Amino acid sequence: AVTASGARASKPGPATQAVNYAIVGVGGDVQVNGGGTGNPSGDVTGAVYALGNFGANNGPHAVALPATVSGYTGSACTPSTANHVDVGGSSDTGNYTLGGVSGANLNTGVSAPTGLSGFAPTTTGPTYSLNSASAWDASGNWNPGTYSGWYPSGTSVKNVGLVHTKMNPGVYVIQNVTSGIALSNLANATATTQGTEDASGAVAIVLDSSDNGSSLSFSNVTLNGLDDLSGGTKSPADPQGTHNMVIYAAGFTGDTNFGGVNLSGIAYLPNSSSGSHGNSSWTLTGSVWLNSFTLNGGGNGTQLFQWVCGLGAISSSWGSWGLLR
């Protein structure tokens, strides 16, 4: 008897999803009406998507983009790629310059990007009730896990007398908070330069629909969710399980205020709208997804959307080499 069989090798490593945009407005405008225009490398160093319009309300406040997609350092990514602005309509009424040219490299009639909804980070930590002692380690650092009815913050939370600012690496799920989520003075327990990988200490914050009816705001928060910038090819891949997300809030519909924040990673809030005033200064390094975004008032602040070259979301599902029949 002769027996035959066939097999193919499965691909190792997790799936990755390219992000492609430094800022995305999946449901409306991305308006930056003043503020931030003094930055020599551009207000937005990567590509932009807006279902509605992108840019400022007048020429003097036009948002600046470099001619080529550039990283957080201002240097062009490799391979060099022409920068562009994509909008969902047939025109763009906003004001921006790309490589110094007003309204350059505009693509119209582009569908809103999708694909990140399946990349939610999950936590392996326990559930902490209000003021649970196990929510902090012996050094007073926050521990990852699920926070039910409360949330980590660097100021007094609820009736917590002590102030805790450092967050141990991992995923923090915030559930059942409907009275406002005010994150303040938080930072990774280990820190790296913004826009760089923090493989030993990255942090991701996850909100869901149980937080609806609330709003999300930041004050003096510096967090990095980047833990794998090699596309899942290193071992271990995605070591902190953040999937390169610093915020994941697919089901959250409350408003978000980024005033006074420095975030590195993917901030995925596709159903949240964000407003800000030009007096506040902040930096979002990586990719931020919102329903819509509006910055009003020139003010004295600087607001930057800085791209991370090659950024992608890392999937939680993967296997090692094996035979698939």
PDB file of C-alpha atoms in Angstrom:
ATOM      1  CA  ALA A   1       0.000   0.000   0.000  1.00  0.00           C
ATOM      2  CA  VAL A   2       1.127   3.522  -0.696  1.00  0.00           C
ATOM      3  CA  THR A   3       0.203   6.355   1.634  1.00  0.00           C
ATOM      4  CA  ALA A   4       0.587   9.993   0.679  1.00  0.00           C
ATOM      5  CA  SER A   5       0.046  13.119   2.705  1.00  0.00           C
ATOM      6  CA  GLY A   6       0.520  16.815   2.264  1.00  0.00           C
ATOM      7  CA  ALA A   7       1.232  19.581   4.718  1.00  0.00           C
ATOM      8  CA  ARG A   8       2.366  23.170   4.850  1.00  0.00           C
ATOM      9  CA  ALA A   9       4.140  25.081   7.563  1.00  0.00           C
ATOM     10  CA  SER A  10       2.200  27.644   9.552  1.00  0.00           C
ATOM     11  CA  LYS A  11       3.615  31.119   9.763  1.00  0.00           C
ATOM     12  CA  PRO A  12       5.195  31.929  13.132  1.00  0.00           C
ATOM     13  CA  GLY A  13       4.506  35.050  15.092  1.00  0.00           C
ATOM     14  CA  PRO A  14       1.385  37.114  15.686  1.00  0.00           C
ATOM     15  CA  ALA A  15      -0.620  38.867  13.016  1.00  0.00           C
ATOM     16  CA  THR A  16       0.043  42.562  12.607  1.00  0.00           C
ATOM     17  CA  GLN A  17      -2.167  45.308  11.230  1.00  0.00           C
ATOM     18  CA  ALA A  18      -0.552  48.344   9.657  1.00  0.00           C
ATOM     19  CA  VAL A  19      -1.927  51.627  10.952  1.00  0.00           C
ATOM     20  CA  ASN A  20      -0.809  54.058   8.207  1.00  0.00           C
ATOM     21  CA  TYR A  21      -2.196  57.303   9.693  1.00  0.00           C
ATOM     22  CA  ALA A  22      -0.864  59.607  12.410  1.00  0.00           C
ATOM     23  CA  ILE A  23      -4.404  60.866  13.053  1.00  0.00           C
ATOM     24  CA  VAL A  24      -7.766  59.498  11.968  1.00  0.00           C
ATOM     25  CA  GLY A  25     -11.217  61.061  12.215  1.00  0.00           C
ATOM     26  CA  VAL A  26     -13.443  58.130  11.244  1.00  0.00           C
ATOM     27  CA  GLY A  27     -16.748  59.994  11.622  1.00  0.00           C
ATOM     28  CA  GLY A  28     -16.131  63.685  11.036  1.00  0.00           C
ATOM     29  CA  ASP A  29     -13.662  66.555  10.811  1.00  0.00           C
ATOM     30  CA  VAL A  30     -10.111  66.834  12.098  1.00  0.00           C
ATOM     31  CA  GLN A  31      -9.832  70.574  12.784  1.00  0.00           C
ATOM     32  CA  VAL A  32      -6.746  72.246  14.217  1.00  0.00           C
ATOM     33  CA  ASN A  33      -7.756  75.888  14.398  1.00  0.00           C
ATOM     34  CA  GLY A  34      -4.550  77.498  15.599  1.00  0.00           C
ATOM     35  CA  GLY A  35      -1.811  76.336  17.915  1.00  0.00           C
ATOM     36  CA  GLY A  36       1.265  74.247  17.286  1.00  0.00           C
ATOM     37  CA  THR A  37       2.281  75.884  14.022  1.00  0.00           C
ATOM     38  CA  GLY A  38       5.711  76.902  15.295  1.00  0.00           C
ATOM     39  CA  ASN A  39       7.049  73.340  15.213  1.00  0.00           C
ATOM     40  CA  PRO A  40       9.663  73.158  12.425  1.00  0.00           C
ATOM     41  CA  SER A  41       9.059  69.484  11.621  1.00  0.00           C
ATOM     42  CA  GLY A  42       5.306  69.871  11.297  1.00  0.00           C
ATOM     43  CA  ASP A  43       2.195  69.666  13.418  1.00  0.00           C
ATOM     44  CA  VAL A  44       1.491  66.221  11.947  1.00  0.00           C
ATOM     45  CA  THR A  45       4.482  64.203  10.735  1.00  0.00           C
ATOM     46  CA  GLY A  46       2.505  61.370   9.133  1.00  0.00           C
ATOM     47  CA  ALA A  47      -0.515  60.859   6.902  1.00  0.00           C
ATOM     48  CA  VAL A  48      -4.021  61.980   7.893  1.00  0.00           C
ATOM     49  CA  TYR A  49      -7.546  60.648   7.376  1.00  0.00           C
ATOM     50  CA  ALA A  50     -10.744  62.624   8.003  1.00  0.00           C
ATOM     51  CA  LEU A  51     -14.196  61.519   6.921  1.00  0.00           C
ATOM     52  CA  GLY A  52     -15.065  65.216   6.791  1.00  0.00           C
ATOM     53  CA  ASN A  53     -12.483  67.979   6.480  1.00  0.00           C
ATOM     54  CA  PHE A  54      -8.914  68.306   7.688  1.00  0.00           C
ATOM     55  CA  GLY A  55      -6.984  71.441   8.597  1.00  0.00           C
ATOM     56  CA  ALA A  56      -7.394  74.851  10.193  1.00  0.00           C
ATOM     57  CA  ASN A  57     -10.145  77.406   9.705  1.00  0.00           C
ATOM     58  CA  ASN A  58      -7.808  79.902   8.019  1.00  0.00           C
ATOM     59  CA  GLY A  59      -4.524  80.097   6.146  1.00  0.00           C
ATOM     60  CA  PRO A  60      -2.359  81.690   8.872  1.00  0.00           C
ATOM     61  CA  HIS A  61      -3.104  78.738  11.153  1.00  0.00           C
ATOM     62  CA  ALA A  62      -2.683  76.085   8.452  1.00  0.00           C
ATOM     63  CA  VAL A  63      -1.543  72.736   9.816  1.00  0.00           C
ATOM     64  CA  ALA A  64       1.980  71.842   8.662  1.00  0.00           C
ATOM     65  CA  LEU A  65       2.887  68.371   7.342  1.00  0.00           C
ATOM     66  CA  PRO A  66       6.279  67.304   5.925  1.00  0.00           C
ATOM     67  CA  ALA A  67       6.489  66.224   2.292  1.00  0.00           C
ATOM     68  CA  THR A  68       7.549  62.708   3.273  1.00  0.00           C
ATOM     69  CA  VAL A  69       6.142  60.572   6.081  1.00  0.00           C
ATOM     70  CA  SER A  70       8.456  61.181   9.036  1.00  0.00           C
ATOM     71  CA  GLY A  71       8.961  59.738  12.488  1.00  0.00           C
ATOM     72  CA  TYR A  72       8.903  61.414  15.869  1.00  0.00           C
ATOM     73  CA  THR A  73      12.472  62.667  15.369  1.00  0.00           C
ATOM     74  CA  GLY A  74      11.462  64.577  12.237  1.00  0.00           C
ATOM     75  CA  SER A  75      13.544  62.306   9.991  1.00  0.00           C
ATOM     76  CA  ALA A  76      11.894  60.679   6.980  1.00  0.00           C
ATOM     77  CA  CYS A  77      10.916  57.026   7.378  1.00  0.00           C
ATOM     78  CA  THR A  78      12.625  54.280   5.367  1.00  0.00           C
ATOM     79  CA  PRO A  79      11.578  53.515   2.702  1.00  0.00           C
ATOM     80  CA  SER A  80      10.744  57.104   1.867  1.00  0.00           C
ATOM     81  CA  THR A  81       7.010  57.574   1.302  1.00  0.00           C
ATOM     82  CA  ALA A  82       5.234  60.679   0.046  1.00  0.00           C
ATOM     83  CA  ASN A  83       2.956  62.114   2.716  1.00  0.00           C
ATOM     84  CA  HIS A  84      -0.745  62.612   1.966  1.00  0.00           C
ATOM     85  CA  VAL A  85      -4.120  63.649   3.313  1.00  0.00           C
ATOM     86  CA  ASP A  86      -7.196  61.481   2.705  1.00  0.00           C
ATOM     87  CA  VAL A  87     -10.771  62.718   3.138  1.00  0.00           C
ATOM     88  CA  GLY A  88     -14.102  61.000   2.707  1.00  0.00           C
ATOM     89  CA  GLY A  89     -15.801  63.781   0.731  1.00  0.00           C
ATOM     90  CA  SER A  90     -15.197  65.313  -2.659  1.00  0.00           C
ATOM     91  CA  SER A  91     -13.201  68.259  -1.293  1.00  0.00           C
ATOM     92  CA  ASP A  92     -11.499  69.619   1.833  1.00  0.00           C
ATOM     93  CA  THR A  93     -12.403  73.014   3.256  1.00  0.00           C
ATOM     94  CA  GLY A  94      -9.642  72.920   5.873  1.00  0.00           C
ATOM     95  CA  ASN A  95      -6.274  74.653   5.564  1.00  0.00           C
ATOM     96  CA  TYR A  96      -3.008  72.740   5.658  1.00  0.00           C
ATOM     97  CA  THR A  97       0.382  72.792   3.984  1.00  0.00           C
ATOM     98  CA  LEU A  98       2.247  69.669   2.933  1.00  0.00           C
ATOM     99  CA  GLY A  99       5.900  70.226   2.144  1.00  0.00           C
ATOM    100  CA  GLY A 100       5.113  73.946   2.233  1.00  0.00           C
ATOM    101  CA  VAL A 101       2.421  73.676  -0.445  1.00  0.00           C
ATOM    102  CA  SER A 102      -1.162  74.505   0.484  1.00  0.00           C
ATOM    103  CA  GLY A 103      -3.552  71.562   0.044  1.00  0.00           C
ATOM    104  CA  ALA A 104      -0.970  69.272  -1.584  1.00  0.00           C
ATOM    105  CA  ASN A 105      -1.376  65.481  -2.002  1.00  0.00           C
ATOM    106  CA  LEU A 106      -5.095  65.459  -1.184  1.00  0.00           C
ATOM    107  CA  ASN A 107      -7.033  62.285  -1.952  1.00  0.00           C
ATOM    108  CA  THR A 108     -10.833  62.575  -1.947  1.00  0.00           C
ATOM    109  CA  GLY A 109     -13.606  59.971  -1.693  1.00  0.00           C
ATOM    110  CA  VAL A 110     -11.555  57.692   0.565  1.00  0.00           C
ATOM    111  CA  SER A 111     -13.471  55.295   2.823  1.00  0.00           C
ATOM    112  CA  ALA A 112     -12.768  55.424   6.551  1.00  0.00           C
ATOM    113  CA  PRO A 113     -10.085  52.922   7.598  1.00  0.00           C
ATOM    114  CA  THR A 114     -11.096  49.894   9.662  1.00  0.00           C
ATOM    115  CA  GLY A 115      -9.355  46.876  11.059  1.00  0.00           C
ATOM    116  CA  LEU A 116      -8.197  47.675  14.596  1.00  0.00           C
ATOM    117  CA  SER A 117     -11.353  46.611  16.434  1.00  0.00           C
ATOM    118  CA  GLY A 118     -10.010  43.063  16.801  1.00  0.00           C
ATOM    119  CA  PHE A 119      -6.784  44.126  18.502  1.00  0.00           C
ATOM    120  CA  ALA A 120      -8.097  44.818  21.999  1.00  0.00           C
ATOM    121  CA  PRO A 121      -5.496  44.198  24.721  1.00  0.00           C
ATOM    122  CA  THR A 122      -6.642  41.868  27.492  1.00  0.00           C
ATOM    123  CA  THR A 123      -5.422  41.730  31.059  1.00  0.00           C
ATOM    124  CA  THR A 124      -4.211  38.717  33.004  1.00  0.00           C
ATOM    125  CA  GLY A 125      -4.450  40.631  36.286  1.00  0.00           C
ATOM    126  CA  PRO A 126      -7.186  40.295  38.890  1.00  0.00           C
ATOM    127  CA  THR A 127     -10.210  42.525  39.387  1.00  0.00           C
ATOM    128  CA  TYR A 128      -9.704  45.268  41.961  1.00  0.00           C
ATOM    129  CA  SER A 129     -12.618  46.696  43.879  1.00  0.00           C
ATOM    130  CA  LEU A 130     -12.441  50.246  45.195  1.00  0.00           C
ATOM    131  CA  ASN A 131      -9.318  50.803  47.312  1.00  0.00           C
ATOM    132  CA  SER A 132      -8.215  47.184  47.047  1.00  0.00           C
ATOM    133  CA  ALA A 133      -4.789  46.989  48.723  1.00  0.00           C
ATOM    134  CA  SER A 134      -3.532  44.614  46.041  1.00  0.00           C
ATOM    135  CA  ALA A 135      -3.940  47.348  43.387  1.00  0.00           C
ATOM    136  CA  TRP A 136      -0.472  48.591  44.448  1.00  0.00           C
ATOM    137  CA  ASP A 137       2.801  46.782  44.929  1.00  0.00           C
ATOM    138  CA  ALA A 138       5.187  47.248  47.851  1.00  0.00           C
ATOM    139  CA  SER A 139       6.698  50.306  46.141  1.00  0.00           C
ATOM    140  CA  GLY A 140       3.313  51.965  45.704  1.00  0.00           C
ATOM    141  CA  ASN A 141       3.140  51.335  41.953  1.00  0.00           C
ATOM    142  CA  TRP A 142      -0.191  50.508  40.328  1.00  0.00           C
ATOM    143  CA  ASN A 143      -0.660  46.885  39.251  1.00  0.00           C
ATOM    144  CA  PRO A 144      -2.308  45.856  35.960  1.00  0.00           C
ATOM    145  CA  GLY A 145      -5.726  44.245  36.085  1.00  0.00           C
ATOM    146  CA  THR A 146      -9.389  45.209  35.936  1.00  0.00           C
ATOM    147  CA  TYR A 147     -10.495  48.258  37.924  1.00  0.00           C
ATOM    148  CA  SER A 148     -14.224  48.019  38.544  1.00  0.00           C
ATOM    149  CA  GLY A 149     -15.891  51.296  39.466  1.00  0.00           C
ATOM    150  CA  TRP A 150     -12.634  53.230  39.856  1.00  0.00           C
ATOM    151  CA  TYR A 151      -9.359  53.798  38.032  1.00  0.00           C
ATOM    152  CA  PRO A 152      -5.622  54.448  38.501  1.00  0.00           C
ATOM    153  CA  SER A 153      -4.596  58.076  38.869  1.00  0.00           C
ATOM    154  CA  GLY A 154      -1.692  60.094  40.200  1.00  0.00           C
ATOM    155  CA  THR A 155      -3.922  62.182  42.437  1.00  0.00           C
ATOM    156  CA  SER A 156      -6.303  61.145  45.170  1.00  0.00           C
ATOM    157  CA  VAL A 157      -8.885  58.803  43.667  1.00  0.00           C
ATOM    158  CA  LYS A 158     -12.260  58.490  45.334  1.00  0.00           C
ATOM    159  CA  ASN A 159     -11.307  58.212  49.006  1.00  0.00           C
ATOM    160  CA  VAL A 160      -7.762  56.973  48.456  1.00  0.00           C
ATOM    161  CA  GLY A 161      -5.519  59.164  50.585  1.00  0.00           C
ATOM    162  CA  LEU A 162      -2.179  58.145  49.062  1.00  0.00           C
ATOM    163  CA  VAL A 163      -0.992  59.386  45.682  1.00  0.00           C
ATOM    164  CA  HIS A 164       0.371  56.776  43.267  1.00  0.00           C
ATOM    165  CA  THR A 165       1.880  57.825  39.940  1.00  0.00           C
ATOM    166  CA  LYS A 166       3.848  54.889  38.499  1.00  0.00           C
ATOM    167  CA  MET A 167       2.165  52.094  36.559  1.00  0.00           C
ATOM    168  CA  ASN A 168       3.687  48.633  36.431  1.00  0.00           C
ATOM    169  CA  PRO A 169       3.816  47.107  32.923  1.00  0.00           C
ATOM    170  CA  GLY A 170       0.704  45.495  31.532  1.00  0.00           C
ATOM    171  CA  VAL A 171      -2.916  46.114  30.615  1.00  0.00           C
ATOM    172  CA  TYR A 172      -5.293  48.175  32.765  1.00  0.00           C
ATOM    173  CA  VAL A 173      -9.009  47.629  32.103  1.00  0.00           C
ATOM    174  CA  ILE A 174     -11.329  50.316  33.482  1.00  0.00           C
ATOM    175  CA  GLN A 175     -14.962  49.273  33.797  1.00  0.00           C
ATOM    176  CA  ASN A 176     -18.210  50.658  35.181  1.00  0.00           C
ATOM    177  CA  VAL A 177     -17.037  54.252  35.661  1.00  0.00           C
ATOM    178  CA  THR A 178     -19.752  56.632  34.476  1.00  0.00           C
ATOM    179  CA  SER A 179     -18.964  59.766  36.474  1.00  0.00           C
ATOM    180  CA  GLY A 180     -15.815  60.875  34.644  1.00  0.00           C
ATOM    181  CA  ILE A 181     -12.342  59.357  34.233  1.00  0.00           C
ATOM    182  CA  ALA A 182      -9.651  61.908  35.060  1.00  0.00           C
ATOM    183  CA  LEU A 183      -6.215  60.372  34.539  1.00  0.00           C
ATOM    184  CA  SER A 184      -3.489  62.561  36.020  1.00  0.00           C
ATOM    185  CA  ASN A 185       0.250  62.475  36.755  1.00  0.00           C
ATOM    186  CA  LEU A 186       0.641  58.880  35.563  1.00  0.00           C
ATOM    187  CA  ALA A 187       3.794  57.415  34.013  1.00  0.00           C
ATOM    188  CA  ASN A 188       5.321  54.023  33.187  1.00  0.00           C
ATOM    189  CA  ALA A 189       7.260  52.455  36.050  1.00  0.00           C
ATOM    190  CA  THR A 190      10.075  52.136  33.526  1.00  0.00           C
ATOM    191  CA  ALA A 191      10.436  54.878  30.982  1.00  0.00           C
ATOM    192  CA  THR A 192      11.882  55.191  27.500  1.00  0.00           C
ATOM    193  CA  THR A 193      12.055  58.094  25.085  1.00  0.00           C
ATOM    194  CA  GLN A 194       8.699  58.924  23.531  1.00  0.00           C
ATOM    195  CA  GLY A 195       8.021  56.978  20.366  1.00  0.00           C
ATOM    196  CA  THR A 196      10.475  54.200  21.253  1.00  0.00           C
ATOM    197  CA  GLU A 197       9.745  50.679  22.380  1.00  0.00           C
ATOM    198  CA  ASP A 198       9.357  50.002  26.111  1.00  0.00           C
ATOM    199  CA  ALA A 199       9.524  46.208  25.896  1.00  0.00           C
ATOM    200  CA  SER A 200       9.946  45.773  29.660  1.00  0.00           C
ATOM    201  CA  GLY A 201       7.407  48.291  30.845  1.00  0.00           C
ATOM    202  CA  ALA A 202       4.726  49.262  28.323  1.00  0.00           C
ATOM    203  CA  VAL A 203       1.234  50.122  29.569  1.00  0.00           C
ATOM    204  CA  ALA A 204      -2.158  49.973  27.845  1.00  0.00           C
ATOM    205  CA  ILE A 205      -5.415  51.410  29.204  1.00  0.00           C
ATOM    206  CA  VAL A 206      -8.675  49.807  28.043  1.00  0.00           C
ATOM    207  CA  LEU A 207     -12.146  51.350  28.301  1.00  0.00           C
ATOM    208  CA  ASP A 208     -15.384  49.766  27.123  1.00  0.00           C
ATOM    209  CA  SER A 209     -19.085  50.533  26.793  1.00  0.00           C
ATOM    210  CA  SER A 210     -19.598  50.158  30.556  1.00  0.00           C
ATOM    211  CA  ASP A 211     -17.825  53.529  30.884  1.00  0.00           C
ATOM    212  CA  ASN A 212     -20.288  55.320  28.599  1.00  0.00           C
ATOM    213  CA  GLY A 213     -21.918  58.331  30.156  1.00  0.00           C
ATOM    214  CA  SER A 214     -18.455  59.311  31.332  1.00  0.00           C
ATOM    215  CA  SER A 215     -15.708  61.455  29.836  1.00  0.00           C
ATOM    216  CA  LEU A 216     -11.967  60.827  29.617  1.00  0.00           C
ATOM    217  CA  SER A 217      -9.447  63.535  30.439  1.00  0.00           C
ATOM    218  CA  PHE A 218      -5.714  63.744  31.032  1.00  0.00           C
ATOM    219  CA  SER A 219      -3.480  66.005  33.075  1.00  0.00           C
ATOM    220  CA  ASN A 220       0.306  65.643  33.111  1.00  0.00           C
ATOM    221  CA  VAL A 221       0.157  62.021  31.893  1.00  0.00           C
ATOM    222  CA  THR A 222       3.167  60.435  30.161  1.00  0.00           C
ATOM    223  CA  LEU A 223       2.517  56.862  29.059  1.00  0.00           C
ATOM    224  CA  ASN A 224       4.032  54.501  26.493  1.00  0.00           C
ATOM    225  CA  GLY A 225       2.158  51.502  25.098  1.00  0.00           C
ATOM    226  CA  LEU A 226       4.773  50.491  22.510  1.00  0.00           C
ATOM    227  CA  ASP A 227       6.195  47.071  23.335  1.00  0.00           C
ATOM    228  CA  ASP A 228       6.906  45.568  19.901  1.00  0.00           C
ATOM    229  CA  LEU A 229       8.097  47.641  16.934  1.00  0.00           C
ATOM    230  CA  SER A 230       9.584  44.667  15.083  1.00  0.00           C
ATOM    231  CA  GLY A 231       6.257  43.535  13.658  1.00  0.00           C
ATOM    232  CA  GLY A 232       5.993  40.552  15.998  1.00  0.00           C
ATOM    233  CA  THR A 233       9.179  38.921  14.684  1.00  0.00           C
ATOM    234  CA  LYS A 234      11.097  39.043  17.948  1.00  0.00           C
ATOM    235  CA  SER A 235      10.756  36.643  20.849  1.00  0.00           C
ATOM    236  CA  PRO A 236       8.773  37.082  22.913  1.00  0.00           C
ATOM    237  CA  ALA A 237       6.455  39.019  20.651  1.00  0.00           C
ATOM    238  CA  ASP A 238       4.268  41.685  22.234  1.00  0.00           C
ATOM    239  CA  PRO A 239       5.775  41.001  25.684  1.00  0.00           C
ATOM    240  CA  GLN A 240       3.382  43.183  27.715  1.00  0.00           C
ATOM    241  CA  GLY A 241       0.307  42.286  25.682  1.00  0.00           C
ATOM    242  CA  THR A 242      -0.420  45.914  24.815  1.00  0.00           C
ATOM    243  CA  HIS A 243      -0.540  45.248  21.045  1.00  0.00           C
ATOM    244  CA  ASN A 244       1.183  48.688  20.753  1.00  0.00           C
ATOM    245  CA  MET A 245      -1.981  50.307  22.101  1.00  0.00           C
ATOM    246  CA  VAL A 246      -1.617  52.972  24.755  1.00  0.00           C
ATOM    247  CA  ILE A 247      -5.400  53.465  24.870  1.00  0.00           C
ATOM    248  CA  TYR A 248      -7.987  51.065  23.470  1.00  0.00           C
ATOM    249  CA  ALA A 249     -11.595  52.186  23.778  1.00  0.00           C
ATOM    250  CA  ALA A 250     -13.556  50.804  20.825  1.00  0.00           C
ATOM    251  CA  GLY A 251     -16.887  50.819  22.666  1.00  0.00           C
ATOM    252  CA  PHE A 252     -16.395  54.098  24.522  1.00  0.00           C
ATOM    253  CA  THR A 253     -18.572  56.987  23.303  1.00  0.00           C
ATOM    254  CA  GLY A 254     -17.709  59.679  25.850  1.00  0.00           C
ATOM    255  CA  ASP A 255     -15.664  62.759  25.039  1.00  0.00           C
ATOM    256  CA  THR A 256     -11.866  62.775  25.348  1.00  0.00           C
ATOM    257  CA  ASN A 257      -9.654  65.718  26.330  1.00  0.00           C
ATOM    258  CA  PHE A 258      -5.939  65.312  25.610  1.00  0.00           C
ATOM    259  CA  GLY A 259      -4.812  68.494  27.380  1.00  0.00           C
ATOM    260  CA  GLY A 260      -1.411  68.116  29.047  1.00  0.00           C
ATOM    261  CA  VAL A 261      -0.538  64.635  27.840  1.00  0.00           C
ATOM    262  CA  ASN A 262       2.392  62.810  26.227  1.00  0.00           C
ATOM    263  CA  LEU A 263       1.292  59.452  24.828  1.00  0.00           C
ATOM    264  CA  SER A 264       3.264  56.957  22.731  1.00  0.00           C
ATOM    265  CA  GLY A 265       1.452  54.189  20.882  1.00  0.00           C
ATOM    266  CA  ILE A 266      -1.939  53.748  19.267  1.00  0.00           C
ATOM    267  CA  ALA A 267      -4.757  55.671  20.936  1.00  0.00           C
ATOM    268  CA  TYR A 268      -7.834  53.935  19.545  1.00  0.00           C
ATOM    269  CA  LEU A 269     -11.039  55.803  20.397  1.00  0.00           C
ATOM    270  CA  PRO A 270     -13.065  55.607  17.143  1.00  0.00           C
ATOM    271  CA  ASN A 271     -16.390  56.467  18.802  1.00  0.00           C
ATOM    272  CA  SER A 272     -15.110  59.329  20.947  1.00  0.00           C
ATOM    273  CA  SER A 273     -14.921  62.974  19.928  1.00  0.00           C
ATOM    274  CA  SER A 274     -12.173  65.192  21.292  1.00  0.00           C
ATOM    275  CA  GLY A 275     -11.931  68.927  21.789  1.00  0.00           C
ATOM    276  CA  SER A 276      -9.091  71.019  23.130  1.00  0.00           C
ATOM    277  CA  HIS A 277      -7.935  74.615  23.486  1.00  0.00           C
ATOM    278  CA  GLY A 278      -4.734  76.020  22.040  1.00  0.00           C
ATOM    279  CA  ASN A 279      -3.451  77.006  25.485  1.00  0.00           C
ATOM    280  CA  SER A 280      -2.737  73.368  26.340  1.00  0.00           C
ATOM    281  CA  SER A 281       0.415  71.620  25.128  1.00  0.00           C
ATOM    282  CA  TRP A 282       0.564  67.936  24.373  1.00  0.00           C
ATOM    283  CA  THR A 283       2.195  65.350  22.143  1.00  0.00           C
ATOM    284  CA  LEU A 284       0.610  62.224  20.674  1.00  0.00           C
ATOM    285  CA  THR A 285       3.341  60.009  19.218  1.00  0.00           C
ATOM    286  CA  GLY A 286       2.112  57.129  17.091  1.00  0.00           C
ATOM    287  CA  SER A 287      -1.482  57.092  15.860  1.00  0.00           C
ATOM    288  CA  VAL A 288      -4.677  58.499  17.335  1.00  0.00           C
ATOM    289  CA  TRP A 289      -8.111  57.360  16.125  1.00  0.00           C
ATOM    290  CA  LEU A 290     -11.168  59.410  17.035  1.00  0.00           C
ATOM    291  CA  ASN A 291     -14.667  59.997  15.727  1.00  0.00           C
ATOM    292  CA  SER A 292     -13.736  63.656  15.270  1.00  0.00           C
ATOM    293  CA  PHE A 293     -11.277  66.166  16.667  1.00  0.00           C
ATOM    294  CA  THR A 294     -11.468  69.936  17.154  1.00  0.00           C
ATOM    295  CA  LEU A 295      -8.780  72.259  18.502  1.00  0.00           C
ATOM    296  CA  ASN A 296      -9.975  75.821  18.983  1.00  0.00           C
ATOM    297  CA  GLY A 297      -7.962  78.907  19.835  1.00  0.00           C
ATOM    298  CA  GLY A 298      -4.349  79.672  18.971  1.00  0.00           C
ATOM    299  CA  GLY A 299      -3.282  80.099  22.581  1.00  0.00           C
ATOM    300  CA  ASN A 300       0.298  79.571  23.692  1.00  0.00           C
ATOM    301  CA  GLY A 301       0.378  75.791  23.517  1.00  0.00           C
ATOM    302  CA  THR A 302       1.907  73.351  21.059  1.00  0.00           C
ATOM    303  CA  GLN A 303      -0.035  70.314  19.898  1.00  0.00           C
ATOM    304  CA  LEU A 304       1.809  67.634  17.948  1.00  0.00           C
ATOM    305  CA  PHE A 305       0.751  64.447  16.193  1.00  0.00           C
ATOM    306  CA  GLN A 306       4.002  62.555  15.609  1.00  0.00           C
ATOM    307  CA  TRP A 307       4.184  59.360  13.596  1.00  0.00           C
ATOM    308  CA  VAL A 308       6.216  56.244  14.489  1.00  0.00           C
ATOM    309  CA  CYS A 309       7.772  54.676  11.387  1.00  0.00           C
ATOM    310  CA  GLY A 310       6.422  51.193  10.633  1.00  0.00           C
ATOM    311  CA  LEU A 311       3.829  51.294  13.405  1.00  0.00           C
ATOM    312  CA  GLY A 312       1.313  48.472  13.491  1.00  0.00           C
ATOM    313  CA  ALA A 313      -1.024  46.757  15.945  1.00  0.00           C
ATOM    314  CA  ILE A 314       0.062  43.326  17.140  1.00  0.00           C
ATOM    315  CA  SER A 315      -2.522  40.544  17.392  1.00  0.00           C
ATOM    316  CA  SER A 316      -2.940  38.465  20.539  1.00  0.00           C
ATOM    317  CA  SER A 317      -3.233  35.260  18.492  1.00  0.00           C
ATOM    318  CA  TRP A 318      -0.257  33.439  17.125  1.00  0.00           C
ATOM    319  CA  GLY A 319       1.447  30.083  16.977  1.00  0.00           C
ATOM    320  CA  SER A 320       4.884  28.589  16.440  1.00  0.00           C
ATOM    321  CA  TRP A 321       6.077  26.704  13.394  1.00  0.00           C
ATOM    322  CA  GLY A 322       3.876  23.696  12.800  1.00  0.00           C
ATOM    323  CA  LEU A 323       2.244  21.614  10.096  1.00  0.00           C
ATOM    324  CA  LEU A 324      -1.208  22.471   8.798  1.00  0.00           C
ATOM    325  CA  ARG A 325      -2.929  19.630   6.937  1.00  0.00           C
TER     326      ARG A 325
END
